[in-house]
PDB file of C-alpha atoms in Angstrom:
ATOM      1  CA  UNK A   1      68.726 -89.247  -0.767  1.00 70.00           C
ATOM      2  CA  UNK A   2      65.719 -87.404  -2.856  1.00 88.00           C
ATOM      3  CA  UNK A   3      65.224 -84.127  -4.445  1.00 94.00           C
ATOM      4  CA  UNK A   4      62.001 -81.897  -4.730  1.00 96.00           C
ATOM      5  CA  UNK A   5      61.933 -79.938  -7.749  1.00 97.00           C
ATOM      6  CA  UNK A   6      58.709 -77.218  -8.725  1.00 97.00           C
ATOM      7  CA  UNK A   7      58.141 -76.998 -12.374  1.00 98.00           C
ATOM      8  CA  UNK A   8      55.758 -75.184 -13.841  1.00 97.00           C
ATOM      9  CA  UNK A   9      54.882 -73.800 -17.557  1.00 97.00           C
ATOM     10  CA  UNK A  10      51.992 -71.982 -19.900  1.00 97.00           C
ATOM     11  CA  UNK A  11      51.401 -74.925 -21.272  1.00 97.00           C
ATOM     12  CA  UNK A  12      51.805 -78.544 -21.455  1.00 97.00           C
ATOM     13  CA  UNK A  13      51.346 -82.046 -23.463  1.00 96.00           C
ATOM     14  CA  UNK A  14      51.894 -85.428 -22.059  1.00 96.00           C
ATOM     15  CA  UNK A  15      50.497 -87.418 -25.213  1.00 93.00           C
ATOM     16  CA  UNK A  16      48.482 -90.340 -24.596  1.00 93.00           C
ATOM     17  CA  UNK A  17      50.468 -93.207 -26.208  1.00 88.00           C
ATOM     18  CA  UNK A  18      46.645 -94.326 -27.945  1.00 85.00           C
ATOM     19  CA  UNK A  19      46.114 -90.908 -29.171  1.00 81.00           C
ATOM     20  CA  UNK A  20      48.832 -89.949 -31.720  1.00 71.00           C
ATOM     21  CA  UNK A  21      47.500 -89.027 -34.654  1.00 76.00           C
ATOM     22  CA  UNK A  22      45.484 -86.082 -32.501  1.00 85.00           C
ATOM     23  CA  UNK A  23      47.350 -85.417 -29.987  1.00 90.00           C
ATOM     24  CA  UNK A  24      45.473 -85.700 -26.607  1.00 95.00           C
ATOM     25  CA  UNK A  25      47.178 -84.970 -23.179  1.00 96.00           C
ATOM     26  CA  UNK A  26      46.776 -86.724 -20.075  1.00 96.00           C
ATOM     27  CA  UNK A  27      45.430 -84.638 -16.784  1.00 96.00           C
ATOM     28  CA  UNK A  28      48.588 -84.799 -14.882  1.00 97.00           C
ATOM     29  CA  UNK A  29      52.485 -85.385 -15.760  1.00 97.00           C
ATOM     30  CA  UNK A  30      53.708 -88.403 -16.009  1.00 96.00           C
ATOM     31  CA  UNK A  31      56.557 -90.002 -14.739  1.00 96.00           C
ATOM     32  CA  UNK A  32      58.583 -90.494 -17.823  1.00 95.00           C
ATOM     33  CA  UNK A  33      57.862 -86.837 -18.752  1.00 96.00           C
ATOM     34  CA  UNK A  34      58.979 -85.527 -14.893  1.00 97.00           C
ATOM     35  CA  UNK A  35      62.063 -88.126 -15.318  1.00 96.00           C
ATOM     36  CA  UNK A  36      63.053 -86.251 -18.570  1.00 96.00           C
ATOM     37  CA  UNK A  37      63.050 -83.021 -16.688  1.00 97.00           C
ATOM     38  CA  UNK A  38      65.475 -84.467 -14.354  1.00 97.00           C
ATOM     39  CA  UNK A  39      67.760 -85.913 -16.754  1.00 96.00           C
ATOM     40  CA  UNK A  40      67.517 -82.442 -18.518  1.00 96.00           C
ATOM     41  CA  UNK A  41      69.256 -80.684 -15.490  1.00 96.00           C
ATOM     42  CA  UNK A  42      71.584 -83.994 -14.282  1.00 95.00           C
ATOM     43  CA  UNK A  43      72.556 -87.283 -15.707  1.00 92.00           C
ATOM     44  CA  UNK A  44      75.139 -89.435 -16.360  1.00 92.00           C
ATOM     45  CA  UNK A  45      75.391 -93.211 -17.509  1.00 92.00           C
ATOM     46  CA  UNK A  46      76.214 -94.085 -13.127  1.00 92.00           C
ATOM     47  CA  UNK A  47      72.776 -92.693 -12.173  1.00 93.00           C
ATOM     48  CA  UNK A  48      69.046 -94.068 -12.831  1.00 92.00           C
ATOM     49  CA  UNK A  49      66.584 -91.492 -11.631  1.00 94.00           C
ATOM     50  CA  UNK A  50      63.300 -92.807  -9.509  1.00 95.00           C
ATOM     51  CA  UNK A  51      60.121 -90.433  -9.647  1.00 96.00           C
ATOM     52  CA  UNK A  52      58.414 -91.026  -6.271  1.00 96.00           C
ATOM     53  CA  UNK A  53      55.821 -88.698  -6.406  1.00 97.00           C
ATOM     54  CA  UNK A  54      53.855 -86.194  -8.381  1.00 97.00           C
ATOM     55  CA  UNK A  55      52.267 -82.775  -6.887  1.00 98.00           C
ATOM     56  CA  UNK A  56      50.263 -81.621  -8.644  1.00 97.00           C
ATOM     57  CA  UNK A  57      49.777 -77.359  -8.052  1.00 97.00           C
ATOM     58  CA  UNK A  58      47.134 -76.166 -10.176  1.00 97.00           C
ATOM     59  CA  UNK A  59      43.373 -77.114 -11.582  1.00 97.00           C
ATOM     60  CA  UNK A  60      43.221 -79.189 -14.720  1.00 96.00           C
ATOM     61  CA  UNK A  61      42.328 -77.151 -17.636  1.00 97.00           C
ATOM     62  CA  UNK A  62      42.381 -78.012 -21.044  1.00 97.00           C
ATOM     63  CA  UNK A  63      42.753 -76.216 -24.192  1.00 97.00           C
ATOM     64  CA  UNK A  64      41.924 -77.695 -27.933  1.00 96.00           C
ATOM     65  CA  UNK A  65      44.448 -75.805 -30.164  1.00 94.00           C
ATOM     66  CA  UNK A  66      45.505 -76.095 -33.647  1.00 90.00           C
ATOM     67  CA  UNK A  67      48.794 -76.113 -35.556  1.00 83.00           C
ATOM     68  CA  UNK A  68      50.518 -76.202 -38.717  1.00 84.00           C
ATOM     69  CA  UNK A  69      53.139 -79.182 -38.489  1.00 81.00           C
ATOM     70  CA  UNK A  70      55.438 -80.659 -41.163  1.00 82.00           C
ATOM     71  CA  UNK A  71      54.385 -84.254 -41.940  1.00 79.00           C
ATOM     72  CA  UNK A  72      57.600 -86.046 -42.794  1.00 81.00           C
ATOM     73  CA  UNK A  73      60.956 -86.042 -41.418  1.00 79.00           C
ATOM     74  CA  UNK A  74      64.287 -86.422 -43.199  1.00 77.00           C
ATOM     75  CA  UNK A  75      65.710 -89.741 -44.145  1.00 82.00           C
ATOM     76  CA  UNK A  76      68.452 -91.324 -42.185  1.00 84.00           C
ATOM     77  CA  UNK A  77      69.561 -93.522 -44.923  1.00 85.00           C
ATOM     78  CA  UNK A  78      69.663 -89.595 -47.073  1.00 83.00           C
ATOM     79  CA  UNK A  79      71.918 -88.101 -44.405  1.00 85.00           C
ATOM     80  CA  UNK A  80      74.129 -91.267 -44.126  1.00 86.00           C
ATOM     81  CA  UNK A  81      74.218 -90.622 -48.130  1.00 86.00           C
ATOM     82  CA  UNK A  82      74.956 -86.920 -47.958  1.00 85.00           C
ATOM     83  CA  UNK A  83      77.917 -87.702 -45.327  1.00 86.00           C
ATOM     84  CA  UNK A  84      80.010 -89.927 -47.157  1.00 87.00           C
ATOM     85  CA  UNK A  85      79.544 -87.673 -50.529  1.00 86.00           C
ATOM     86  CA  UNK A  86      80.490 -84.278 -48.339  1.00 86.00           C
ATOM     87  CA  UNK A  87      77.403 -82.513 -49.721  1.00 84.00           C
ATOM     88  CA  UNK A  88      73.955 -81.714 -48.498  1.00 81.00           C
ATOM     89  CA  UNK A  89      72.126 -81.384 -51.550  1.00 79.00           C
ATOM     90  CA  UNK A  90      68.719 -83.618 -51.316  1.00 75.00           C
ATOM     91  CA  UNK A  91      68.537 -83.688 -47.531  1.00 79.00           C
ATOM     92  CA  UNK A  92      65.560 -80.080 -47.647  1.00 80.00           C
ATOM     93  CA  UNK A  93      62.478 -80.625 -47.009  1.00 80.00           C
ATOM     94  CA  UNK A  94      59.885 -78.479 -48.821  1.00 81.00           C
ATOM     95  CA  UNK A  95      57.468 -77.085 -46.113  1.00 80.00           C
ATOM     96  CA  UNK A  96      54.755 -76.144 -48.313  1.00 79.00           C
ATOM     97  CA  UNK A  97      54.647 -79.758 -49.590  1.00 80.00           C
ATOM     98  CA  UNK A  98      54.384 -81.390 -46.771  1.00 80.00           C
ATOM     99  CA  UNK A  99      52.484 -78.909 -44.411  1.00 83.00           C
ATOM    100  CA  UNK A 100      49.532 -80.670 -42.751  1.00 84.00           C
ATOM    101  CA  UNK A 101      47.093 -78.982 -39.596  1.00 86.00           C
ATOM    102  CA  UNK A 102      46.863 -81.144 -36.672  1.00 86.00           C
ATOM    103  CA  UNK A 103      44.522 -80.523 -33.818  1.00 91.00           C
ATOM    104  CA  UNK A 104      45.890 -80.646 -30.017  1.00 93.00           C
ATOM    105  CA  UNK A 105      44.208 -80.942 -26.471  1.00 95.00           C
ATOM    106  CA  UNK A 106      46.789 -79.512 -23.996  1.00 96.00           C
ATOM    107  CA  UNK A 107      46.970 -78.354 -20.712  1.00 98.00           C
ATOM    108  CA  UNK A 108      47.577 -74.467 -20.075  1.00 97.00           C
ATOM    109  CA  UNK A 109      48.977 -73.160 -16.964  1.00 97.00           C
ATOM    110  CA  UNK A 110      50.250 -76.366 -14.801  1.00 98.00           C
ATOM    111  CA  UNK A 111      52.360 -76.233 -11.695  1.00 98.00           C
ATOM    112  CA  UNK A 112      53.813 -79.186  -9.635  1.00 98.00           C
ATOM    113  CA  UNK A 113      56.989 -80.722  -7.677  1.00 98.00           C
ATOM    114  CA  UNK A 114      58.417 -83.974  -8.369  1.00 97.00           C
ATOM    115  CA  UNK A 115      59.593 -85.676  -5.551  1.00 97.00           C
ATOM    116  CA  UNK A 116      62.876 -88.355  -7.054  1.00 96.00           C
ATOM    117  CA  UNK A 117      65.544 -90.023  -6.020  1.00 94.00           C
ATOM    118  CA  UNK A 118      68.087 -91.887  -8.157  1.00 92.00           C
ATOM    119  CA  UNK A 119      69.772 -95.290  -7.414  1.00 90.00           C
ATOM    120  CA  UNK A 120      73.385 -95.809  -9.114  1.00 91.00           C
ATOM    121  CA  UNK A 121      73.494 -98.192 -12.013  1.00 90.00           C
ATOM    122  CA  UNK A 122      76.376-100.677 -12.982  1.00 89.00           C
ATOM    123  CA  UNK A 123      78.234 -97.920 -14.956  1.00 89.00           C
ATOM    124  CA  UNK A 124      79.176 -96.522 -11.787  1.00 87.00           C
ATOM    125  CA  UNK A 125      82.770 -96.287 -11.220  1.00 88.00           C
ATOM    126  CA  UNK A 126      84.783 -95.362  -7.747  1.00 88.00           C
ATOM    127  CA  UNK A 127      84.028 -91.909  -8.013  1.00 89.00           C
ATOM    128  CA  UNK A 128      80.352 -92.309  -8.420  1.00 89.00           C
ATOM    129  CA  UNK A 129      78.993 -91.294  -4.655  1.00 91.00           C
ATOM    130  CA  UNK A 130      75.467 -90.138  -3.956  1.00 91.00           C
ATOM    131  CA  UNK A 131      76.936 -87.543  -2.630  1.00 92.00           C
ATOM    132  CA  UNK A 132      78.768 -86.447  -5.709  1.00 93.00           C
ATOM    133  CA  UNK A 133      75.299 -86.691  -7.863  1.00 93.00           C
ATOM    134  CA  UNK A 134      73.045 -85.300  -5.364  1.00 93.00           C
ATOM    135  CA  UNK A 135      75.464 -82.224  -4.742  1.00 93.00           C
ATOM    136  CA  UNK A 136      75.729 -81.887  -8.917  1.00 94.00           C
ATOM    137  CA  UNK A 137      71.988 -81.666  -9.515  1.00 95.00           C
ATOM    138  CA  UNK A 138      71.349 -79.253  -6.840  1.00 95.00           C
ATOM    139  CA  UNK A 139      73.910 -76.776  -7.668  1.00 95.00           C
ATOM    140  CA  UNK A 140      73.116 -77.181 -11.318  1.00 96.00           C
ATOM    141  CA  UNK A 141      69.281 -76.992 -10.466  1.00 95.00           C
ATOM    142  CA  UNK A 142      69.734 -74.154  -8.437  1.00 95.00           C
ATOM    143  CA  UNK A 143      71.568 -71.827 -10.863  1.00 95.00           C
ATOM    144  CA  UNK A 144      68.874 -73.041 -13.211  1.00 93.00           C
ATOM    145  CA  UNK A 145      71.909 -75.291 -15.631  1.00 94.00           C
ATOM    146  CA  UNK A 146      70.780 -77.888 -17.455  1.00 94.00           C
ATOM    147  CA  UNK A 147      72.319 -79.950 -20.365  1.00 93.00           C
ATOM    148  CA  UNK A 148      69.174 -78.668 -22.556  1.00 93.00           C
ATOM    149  CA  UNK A 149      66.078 -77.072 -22.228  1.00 94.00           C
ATOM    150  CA  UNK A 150      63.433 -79.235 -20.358  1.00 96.00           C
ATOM    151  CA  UNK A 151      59.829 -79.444 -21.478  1.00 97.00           C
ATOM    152  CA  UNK A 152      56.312 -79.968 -20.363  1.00 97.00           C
ATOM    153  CA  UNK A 153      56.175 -83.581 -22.164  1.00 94.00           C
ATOM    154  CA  UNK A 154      56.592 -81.812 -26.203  1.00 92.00           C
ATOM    155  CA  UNK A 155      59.678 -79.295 -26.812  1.00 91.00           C
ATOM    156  CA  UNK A 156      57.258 -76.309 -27.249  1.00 90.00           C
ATOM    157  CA  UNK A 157      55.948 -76.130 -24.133  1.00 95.00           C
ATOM    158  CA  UNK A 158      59.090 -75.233 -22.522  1.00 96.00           C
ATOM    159  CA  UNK A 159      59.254 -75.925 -18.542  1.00 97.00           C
ATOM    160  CA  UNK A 160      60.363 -73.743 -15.782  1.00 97.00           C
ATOM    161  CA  UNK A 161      61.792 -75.134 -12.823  1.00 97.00           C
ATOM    162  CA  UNK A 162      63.399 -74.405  -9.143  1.00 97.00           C
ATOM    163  CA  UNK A 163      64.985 -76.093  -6.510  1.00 96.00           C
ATOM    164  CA  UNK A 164      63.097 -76.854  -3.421  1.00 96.00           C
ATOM    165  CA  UNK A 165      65.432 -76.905  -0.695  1.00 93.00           C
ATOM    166  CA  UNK A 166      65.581 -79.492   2.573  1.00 89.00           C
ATOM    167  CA  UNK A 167      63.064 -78.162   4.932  1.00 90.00           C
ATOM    168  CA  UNK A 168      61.625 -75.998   2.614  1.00 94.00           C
ATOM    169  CA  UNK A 169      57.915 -75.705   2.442  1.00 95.00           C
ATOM    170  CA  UNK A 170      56.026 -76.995  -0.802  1.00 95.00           C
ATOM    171  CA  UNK A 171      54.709 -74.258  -3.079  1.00 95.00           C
ATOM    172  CA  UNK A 172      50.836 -74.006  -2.020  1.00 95.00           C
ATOM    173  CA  UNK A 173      48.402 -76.069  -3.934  1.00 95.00           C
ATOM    174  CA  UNK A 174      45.228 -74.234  -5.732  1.00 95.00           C
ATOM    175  CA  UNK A 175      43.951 -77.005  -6.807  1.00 95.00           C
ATOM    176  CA  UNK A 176      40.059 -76.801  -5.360  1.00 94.00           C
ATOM    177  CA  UNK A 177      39.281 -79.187  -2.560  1.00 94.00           C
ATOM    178  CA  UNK A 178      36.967 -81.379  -4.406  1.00 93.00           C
ATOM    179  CA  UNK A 179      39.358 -81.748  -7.331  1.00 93.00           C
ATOM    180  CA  UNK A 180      42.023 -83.272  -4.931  1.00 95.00           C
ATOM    181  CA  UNK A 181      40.946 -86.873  -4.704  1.00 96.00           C
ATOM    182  CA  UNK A 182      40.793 -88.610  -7.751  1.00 95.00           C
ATOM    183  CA  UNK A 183      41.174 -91.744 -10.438  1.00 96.00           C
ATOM    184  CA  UNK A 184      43.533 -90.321 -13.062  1.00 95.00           C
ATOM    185  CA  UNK A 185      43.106 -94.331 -14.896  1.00 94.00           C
ATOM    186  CA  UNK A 186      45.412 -95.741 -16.384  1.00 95.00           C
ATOM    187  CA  UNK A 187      49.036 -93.615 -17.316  1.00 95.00           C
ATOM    188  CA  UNK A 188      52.103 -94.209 -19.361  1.00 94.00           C
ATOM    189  CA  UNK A 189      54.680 -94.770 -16.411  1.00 94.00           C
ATOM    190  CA  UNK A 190      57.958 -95.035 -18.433  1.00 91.00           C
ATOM    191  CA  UNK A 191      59.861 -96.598 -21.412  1.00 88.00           C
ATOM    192  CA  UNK A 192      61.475-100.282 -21.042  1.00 83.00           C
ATOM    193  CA  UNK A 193      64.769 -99.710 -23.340  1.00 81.00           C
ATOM    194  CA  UNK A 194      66.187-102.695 -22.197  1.00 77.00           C
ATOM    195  CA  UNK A 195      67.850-104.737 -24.920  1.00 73.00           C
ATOM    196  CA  UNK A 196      66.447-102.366 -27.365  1.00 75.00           C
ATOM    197  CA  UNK A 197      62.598-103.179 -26.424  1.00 76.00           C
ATOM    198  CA  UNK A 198      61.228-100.028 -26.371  1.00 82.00           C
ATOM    199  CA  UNK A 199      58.222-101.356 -24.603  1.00 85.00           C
ATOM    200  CA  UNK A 200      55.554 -99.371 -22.262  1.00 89.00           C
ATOM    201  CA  UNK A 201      54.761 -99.714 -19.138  1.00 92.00           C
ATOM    202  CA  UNK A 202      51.672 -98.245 -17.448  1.00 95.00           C
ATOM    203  CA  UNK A 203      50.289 -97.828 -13.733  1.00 95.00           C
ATOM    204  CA  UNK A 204      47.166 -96.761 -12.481  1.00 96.00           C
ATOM    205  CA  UNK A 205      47.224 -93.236 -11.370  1.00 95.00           C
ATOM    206  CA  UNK A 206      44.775 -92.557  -8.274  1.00 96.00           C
ATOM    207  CA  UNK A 207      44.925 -88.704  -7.163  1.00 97.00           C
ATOM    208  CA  UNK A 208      45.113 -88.333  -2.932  1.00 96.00           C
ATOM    209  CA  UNK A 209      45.010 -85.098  -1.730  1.00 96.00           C
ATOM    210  CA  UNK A 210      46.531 -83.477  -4.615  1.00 96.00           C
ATOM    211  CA  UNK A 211      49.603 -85.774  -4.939  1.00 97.00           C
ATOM    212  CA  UNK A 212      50.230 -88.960  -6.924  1.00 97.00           C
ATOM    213  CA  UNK A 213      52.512 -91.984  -5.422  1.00 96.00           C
ATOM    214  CA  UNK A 214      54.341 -93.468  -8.294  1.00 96.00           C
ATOM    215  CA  UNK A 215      55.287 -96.788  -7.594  1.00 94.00           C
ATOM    216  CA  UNK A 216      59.208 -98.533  -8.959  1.00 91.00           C
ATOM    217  CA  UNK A 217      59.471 -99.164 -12.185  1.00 88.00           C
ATOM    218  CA  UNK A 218      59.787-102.797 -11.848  1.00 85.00           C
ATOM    219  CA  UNK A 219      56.655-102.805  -9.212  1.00 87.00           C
ATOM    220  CA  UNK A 220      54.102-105.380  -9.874  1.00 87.00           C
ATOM    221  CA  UNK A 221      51.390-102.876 -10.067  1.00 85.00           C
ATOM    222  CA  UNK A 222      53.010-101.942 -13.615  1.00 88.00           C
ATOM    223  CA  UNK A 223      51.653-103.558 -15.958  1.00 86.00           C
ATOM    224  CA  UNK A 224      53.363-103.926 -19.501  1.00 79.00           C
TER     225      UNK A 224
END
């Protein structure tokens, strides 16, 4: 039981993990970024969502911008500090002092659909049907509801999205007939949190006729 959603946005980031300190995007979404969109509009503990494939709508273009960013963050230890004293006096952060100009390649004006399915997890409970989860996610996605805003892999590059219904066509892809067939290389396919690893995992991305199959998380074609 899968979904087809058609997201699309000015601009985008999905940061190569190797690239931080200048932020560089890849060509294409990723799955972990199209799996955040999902959870964005529906998730709960009893469902484990499954990108299965990525279209991608639009030409690649990049853009090299430049921003002013704040270079620190506050302290956790600081905020545990100001909780148990009642007061919030230390926790600001002075912008000017900590201002530094970081340089960005993004992508401007992307389109695709992400094709998912989810699988229930061991949280489930009784109540838990695919039914239930499917029928919560397309209401939600089609009255455009979601639990917060989603994003085009970096929270300000905001994503648009709509509900492709069963039987529906695809929106049409622009993307130029020589630009459909392609090797992406190697992409950032999710996040192992398992017993707090944190670890990535990546898959090689190979571009046929405008679509990318994304294989299972757990497939031996992702490598750690």
């Amino acid at each position: 039981m899968g979904i087809r959603l058609h997201v699309w946005g000015e601009r985008a980031c999905f940061t190569r993990p190797e690239m931080k300190v200048e932020r560089v995007s890849y060509d294409v979404m990723t799955p972990s970024a199209a799996r955040g969109i999902l959870e964005a509009i529906h998730w709960k503990p009893a469902i484990r969502w499954q990108v299965d494939r990525i279209h991608v709508l639009k030409p690649v273009r990049f853009q090299s911008i430049r921003r002013n960013e704040v270079g620190t963050k506050a302290s956790v230890a600081n905020a545990a500090s100001a909780m148990k004293r009642g007061t919030t006096e230390g926790l600001g952060i002075l912008v000017d002092e900590n201002r530094q100009q970081r340089a960005a390649l993004v992508l401007i004006d992307v389109a695709y659909v992400i094709e998912a399915r989810f699988s229930l997890t061991a949280k489930a409970g009784l109540e838990d049907t695919p039914a239930k989860h499917i029928s919560m996610f397309n209401r939600r996605a089609e009255l455009g509801q979601c639990f917060h805003r989603p994003c085009l892999g970096t929270r300000e590059f905001p994503a648009e999205f709509a509900l492709i219904p069963e039987g529906a066509p695809l929106p049409p892809c622009e993307l130029p007939p020589d630009k459909r067939d392609d090797d992406l290389g190697w992409m950032l396919h999710d996040i192992d949190f398992a017993n707090n690893r944190n670890e990535s995992r990546f898959f090689r991305a190979m571009m046929n006729g405008g679509v990318i199959d994304v294989p299972p998380f757990d497939a031996v074609e992702v490598a750690r």
